[in-house]
Amino acid sequence: MRTRVAAVLSVLAIASSTACGSEGAAPTDAAGGEREPAPAGLSDAELSGFVQFTQSVTKIGQPVGVHLTFHDPETGAEELRLDLSVAREERGTAPDVSEFAFTSDFRRMAWIADDGLGVAELNDDVRAFTKTGSVPAPENSFDDGELEYALPQFSPDGSQVWFVSRTTSSSDWRRDDATWQVLSVDAADPSATPPQPRGEVPAESQPPKDSHVGIGHSGLRLARGKAGFAVSADNELQIVNRSVRDDERELDYYTDGSRLFPVNFIPYTEETYLRLSDEENGSAQGNGTYLIAFELTPDGTVSNERTVFHSNDRKITSVHLDTTRSRLILRTREGYYGTDIKAEAEPKPLFDSFTYSAEQRLPERELLGLYPPE
């Protein structure tokens, strides 16, 4: 199972009972009649596309609704909705989007709750997540005071949930020697054993941004602190240093000396990156009239800068890499457009805005990113 950052997607099989009996014979029920085959699981394609996290109210006084919606990158139309109400607190509210983590196949999620850490798996039949286990909230410490869990993320293979234990006093995070403890549990059975200590990281460290988030969207977390931490391919803690942003491009990223984890730009190929700016070869910004391609090495050396698109009267507010169709999707005030980085033609209009299968009262939405099928 891949995380928001590699994975193995398993599709639920048709119930084994439908395979019983003589070869080629139709399954039967107890009365001897033909039985309807068990429904197949959700496909890779259904669990892909633009993904939005939404909290909304269906009726005044009712608990908040929490769900994910999956949208067709060609039309913006909602094609699937997954219920996340298992994460709702007893008071009827739900954690903020920053308290959630999903595997990138969206078959498992973790979240920080009032009573600790929760983990759930997707039930294809009911299009909802079912809780599979939890980790009780940390006990308070005499030295550190009141503690909390935060920043859940899945390991690259999806087998573990990683998170931090930290003091609730944000003023203590700013001490030069302040650290947070990193813990992990088994994703399939988080309640089986106590959280395993994996090391310590400087306070205010955060996991690098998922590349599927794109430019122009905050994603699940805003980057803060002078360092970040990631889970390596062999499930070990990896601390990465943040760039000093000491040149006019103001490129913000983490690096371990051999790899880059961009914050305010995105990877396009193994060596090429993209950023937005309001000036030709200007500083990286959340939006801009210029889309700039460039090459960047882990030591901060920039080369081969060139303008991919420029418009005097149309500002690009977000950029996403659509790997399924080998294109970029750009957003402006007028809508979403598709194009190739090497295309000489104008970007092709795709859709004006996302559409939904059901009306929602006072929705609060966060675009998680554009995810390909696995």
XYZ file of C-alpha atoms in Angstrom:
374
model
C 0.000 0.000 0.000
C 1.568 3.227 -1.056
C 1.416 6.326 1.009
C 0.707 9.876 -0.107
C 4.320 9.847 -0.809
C 4.542 4.718 -2.940
C 2.336 1.830 -2.538
C 0.720 -1.451 -3.419
C -3.005 -1.268 -4.172
C -5.060 -4.372 -3.559
C -8.531 -4.654 -5.040
C -11.081 -6.487 -2.918
C -11.863 -9.846 -4.473
C -15.311 -11.252 -5.113
C -16.409 -13.311 -2.115
C -14.785 -16.714 -2.115
C -18.154 -18.414 -1.936
C -18.835 -17.452 -5.543
C -15.871 -19.575 -6.592
C -17.148 -22.744 -4.913
C -18.997 -25.554 -6.631
C -18.414 -27.264 -9.952
C -16.375 -25.461 -12.580
C -18.520 -23.054 -14.591
C -21.607 -23.537 -12.377
C -23.492 -20.453 -11.175
C -23.531 -19.938 -7.371
C -26.794 -20.813 -5.641
C -28.492 -19.713 -2.424
C -29.971 -21.977 0.260
C -33.232 -22.316 -1.668
C -31.412 -23.566 -4.734
C -31.870 -20.393 -6.805
C -29.088 -18.410 -8.408
C -27.424 -15.963 -6.043
C -26.316 -12.457 -7.014
C -22.491 -12.291 -7.223
C -20.746 -10.323 -4.502
C -19.864 -6.781 -5.628
C -16.326 -6.189 -6.818
C -14.139 -3.754 -4.925
C -13.412 -0.216 -5.997
C -11.013 -0.051 -8.913
C -7.700 1.757 -9.119
C -9.232 4.309 -11.478
C -12.118 5.069 -9.111
C -9.669 5.864 -6.311
C -7.786 8.443 -8.362
C -8.171 11.911 -9.851
C -8.522 15.211 -8.034
C -9.239 14.453 -4.364
C -10.949 16.885 -1.995
C -11.399 16.701 1.775
C -14.728 18.213 2.849
C -16.489 19.012 6.107
C -20.084 20.176 5.795
C -23.415 20.410 7.609
C -26.431 18.650 6.113
C -28.880 19.978 8.729
C -28.494 22.615 11.427
C -27.832 20.901 14.750
C -26.672 17.660 13.122
C -23.089 16.312 13.349
C -20.698 17.610 10.720
C -20.291 15.464 7.615
C -16.740 14.443 6.706
C -15.800 12.839 3.409
C -13.461 12.633 0.445
C -14.668 13.322 -3.076
C -12.868 12.099 -6.203
C -13.188 14.189 -9.365
C -12.557 13.475 -13.039
C -9.532 15.538 -14.203
C -11.250 16.039 -17.580
C -14.583 17.411 -16.337
C -14.210 18.197 -12.613
C -17.292 16.065 -11.904
C -17.505 14.087 -8.672
C -17.260 10.370 -9.425
C -16.878 8.880 -5.942
C -17.535 9.912 -2.345
C -16.029 8.197 0.710
C -17.479 8.678 4.188
C -14.972 9.608 6.921
C -17.490 9.946 9.751
C -15.619 7.263 11.725
C -13.199 10.079 12.616
C -15.931 12.280 14.071
C -15.612 13.122 17.750
C -18.392 12.459 20.258
C -19.293 16.152 20.193
C -20.149 15.812 16.490
C -17.139 17.666 15.112
C -14.176 16.243 13.210
C -10.425 16.868 13.293
C -8.944 19.439 10.951
C -7.590 18.198 7.615
C -4.053 18.707 8.972
C -4.727 15.940 11.513
C -5.342 13.301 8.812
C -3.019 11.100 6.764
C -3.977 8.818 3.888
C -2.185 6.158 1.942
C -2.089 7.343 -1.652
C -4.386 4.550 -2.759
C -6.826 5.951 -0.171
C -7.535 2.515 1.301
C -6.298 3.390 4.763
C -6.281 6.559 6.854
C -4.957 7.720 10.212
C -6.018 10.743 12.223
C -5.310 12.507 15.495
C -8.349 12.426 17.781
C -9.121 13.804 21.227
C -8.387 10.376 22.686
C -5.220 9.588 20.707
C -4.522 8.192 17.240
C -7.110 6.364 15.146
C -6.588 4.116 12.111
C -9.260 2.944 9.660
C -9.521 0.957 6.427
C -11.801 1.490 3.457
C -14.873 -0.738 3.197
C -15.573 -0.819 -0.531
C -19.152 -2.063 -0.195
C -20.390 0.886 1.873
C -17.921 3.487 0.537
C -16.819 4.329 4.074
C -13.852 3.861 6.397
C -14.093 1.392 9.280
C -11.932 1.806 12.374
C -9.380 -0.972 12.798
C -7.543 0.215 15.894
C -6.260 3.119 17.937
C -3.451 4.332 20.163
C -4.470 5.956 23.477
C -3.470 9.576 24.004
C -0.014 9.993 25.605
C 0.248 10.265 29.359
C 1.378 13.633 30.676
C 5.005 13.982 31.726
C 6.418 15.740 34.794
C 9.232 17.226 32.691
C 7.264 18.024 29.530
C 3.794 18.679 30.969
C 0.742 17.920 28.839
C 1.544 15.875 25.728
C -0.223 15.308 22.413
C 0.170 13.309 19.219
C 0.536 15.104 15.871
C 1.684 14.864 12.238
C 0.592 11.348 11.247
C 2.086 9.876 8.077
C 2.331 6.417 6.548
C 5.586 4.648 5.761
C 6.385 4.276 2.032
C 5.120 0.691 1.962
C 1.979 1.594 3.937
C 2.712 -0.950 6.663
C 3.282 1.548 9.484
C 1.813 4.780 10.819
C 4.382 7.301 12.033
C 3.585 10.314 14.226
C 5.146 12.583 16.835
C 4.622 13.027 20.554
C 5.144 16.609 21.712
C 4.270 19.046 24.464
C 1.121 21.078 23.894
C 3.004 24.254 24.879
C 4.003 25.824 21.547
C 6.276 28.279 23.352
C 8.441 25.326 24.419
C 8.887 24.327 20.764
C 10.938 27.451 20.139
C 13.726 26.540 22.546
C 16.994 25.864 20.714
C 17.245 22.369 22.200
C 13.547 21.459 21.871
C 12.819 18.092 20.263
C 9.807 15.941 19.413
C 9.729 12.169 19.774
C 8.846 10.154 16.666
C 6.786 6.976 17.146
C 5.344 4.274 14.901
C 2.715 1.539 15.079
C 1.654 -1.278 12.793
C -0.942 0.081 10.351
C -2.888 -3.183 10.127
C -3.151 -3.643 13.908
C -2.229 -0.381 15.673
C -3.636 -1.542 19.008
C -1.492 -4.687 19.190
C 1.635 -3.219 20.768
C 2.672 0.112 22.326
C 4.066 2.743 19.936
C 7.679 2.057 18.990
C 10.162 4.929 19.535
C 11.944 5.741 16.257
C 14.068 8.701 17.308
C 13.851 12.436 17.936
C 13.620 15.398 15.577
C 14.064 19.138 16.148
C 10.830 20.771 17.315
C 8.613 22.136 14.525
C 10.032 19.635 12.027
C 7.442 18.422 9.545
C 7.148 15.722 6.890
C 7.993 16.994 3.389
C 5.048 18.009 1.208
C 3.512 15.362 -1.006
C 4.385 16.038 -4.650
C 0.782 15.308 -5.691
C -0.374 18.445 -3.881
C 0.943 20.717 -6.628
C 1.839 24.406 -6.553
C -0.647 26.854 -5.096
C -2.219 24.544 -2.501
C -1.072 24.226 1.098
C -1.880 20.526 1.229
C -2.207 18.920 4.627
C 0.494 20.998 6.297
C 2.418 24.196 5.891
C 6.181 23.772 6.061
C 7.726 25.197 9.229
C 10.944 24.757 11.130
C 14.531 24.401 9.985
C 14.367 20.648 9.408
C 11.973 17.990 8.252
C 11.663 14.273 8.736
C 10.726 11.464 6.424
C 10.406 7.691 6.555
C 12.988 5.940 4.392
C 12.222 3.057 2.019
C 13.407 0.611 4.689
C 11.208 2.249 7.360
C 13.882 4.191 9.203
C 13.718 7.782 10.442
C 15.383 10.228 8.086
C 16.029 13.852 9.082
C 16.307 16.285 6.165
C 17.620 19.851 6.259
C 15.708 22.849 4.973
C 17.155 25.213 2.378
C 18.310 28.651 3.501
C 16.570 30.375 0.545
C 19.567 32.652 0.127
C 19.201 33.625 -3.543
C 16.675 35.650 -5.514
C 14.658 32.566 -6.500
C 13.711 31.833 -2.857
C 13.370 28.110 -3.563
C 12.102 26.331 -0.456
C 12.923 22.637 -0.104
C 14.328 19.925 2.139
C 17.325 17.783 1.231
C 19.279 14.871 2.644
C 22.225 15.668 0.372
C 21.130 13.333 -2.401
C 17.383 13.966 -2.795
C 15.157 17.035 -2.901
C 11.766 17.468 -1.230
C 10.220 20.651 -2.734
C 7.944 22.986 -0.753
C 7.104 25.923 -3.053
C 7.745 24.200 -6.394
C 7.070 20.732 -7.847
C 9.042 18.008 -9.645
C 8.273 17.465 -13.326
C 10.903 14.874 -14.255
C 13.812 13.416 -12.322
C 15.890 16.533 -12.994
C 13.358 19.208 -13.977
C 11.199 21.262 -11.606
C 8.451 23.867 -12.052
C 7.672 27.063 -10.155
C 5.332 30.040 -10.502
C 6.414 33.670 -10.450
C 5.240 37.126 -11.479
C 8.590 37.830 -13.138
C 10.675 36.111 -15.782
C 13.062 33.799 -13.894
C 11.695 35.417 -10.720
C 11.275 34.093 -7.190
C 9.031 31.104 -6.446
C 5.502 32.147 -5.467
C 2.140 30.542 -4.765
C 0.770 31.983 -8.008
C 2.038 34.007 -10.937
C 1.878 34.942 -14.601
C 5.024 32.935 -15.398
C 5.402 29.147 -15.217
C 9.135 28.467 -15.085
C 10.988 25.190 -15.665
C 14.471 24.715 -14.221
C 16.966 22.128 -13.079
C 18.163 21.950 -9.475
C 20.783 19.817 -7.747
C 20.645 18.878 -4.026
C 23.439 21.374 -3.299
C 21.195 24.220 -4.526
C 22.694 24.788 -7.990
C 20.071 26.058 -10.475
C 20.485 25.751 -14.246
C 18.586 25.700 -17.546
C 15.844 28.101 -16.493
C 13.211 28.784 -19.128
C 9.677 30.126 -19.334
C 7.079 27.463 -20.108
C 4.034 29.784 -20.134
C 3.450 33.471 -19.682
C 0.319 35.594 -19.795
C 0.041 39.305 -19.170
C -3.611 39.172 -18.125
C -4.132 35.669 -16.726
C -2.529 34.593 -13.448
C -1.928 30.885 -12.823
C -3.128 30.054 -9.301
C -2.181 26.360 -9.176
C -0.291 23.716 -11.158
C -0.738 19.941 -10.994
C 1.147 17.166 -12.760
C -1.255 14.712 -14.442
C 1.010 11.686 -14.902
C -1.828 9.539 -16.269
C -2.183 11.771 -19.344
C 1.385 13.133 -19.425
C 0.316 16.742 -19.050
C 0.060 19.676 -16.686
C -3.239 21.002 -15.350
C -3.218 24.739 -14.718
C -5.821 26.686 -12.793
C -6.725 30.332 -13.338
C -9.682 32.418 -12.200
C -11.508 31.264 -15.326
C -11.081 27.524 -14.685
C -8.793 24.541 -15.286
C -6.650 23.988 -18.394
C -4.591 21.076 -19.701
C -1.293 21.391 -21.536
C 2.052 19.763 -22.205
C 5.242 21.421 -21.004
C 6.567 21.380 -24.586
C 3.301 22.415 -26.241
C 3.329 25.519 -28.398
C -0.474 25.755 -28.537
C -2.588 27.541 -25.950
C -3.645 25.403 -22.941
C -6.881 23.492 -23.590
C -9.902 24.446 -21.412
C -11.055 21.501 -19.269
C -13.696 22.715 -16.781
C -14.675 25.811 -14.833
C -14.918 24.350 -11.324
C -15.500 21.104 -9.459
C -19.072 19.797 -9.363
C -20.679 17.581 -6.723
C -23.282 14.819 -6.634
C -25.072 16.247 -3.580
C -25.647 19.694 -2.135
C -23.744 20.578 1.032
C -24.448 23.273 3.594
C -21.505 25.521 4.475
C -18.844 23.197 3.043
C -15.185 23.658 3.941
C -13.034 22.024 1.276
C -9.325 21.327 0.938
C -7.875 19.997 -2.316
C -5.479 17.216 -1.336
C -4.019 16.835 -4.812
C -4.179 14.994 -8.128
C -3.543 11.257 -7.735
C -2.946 8.696 -10.519
C -4.327 5.127 -10.439
C -1.963 2.555 -8.957
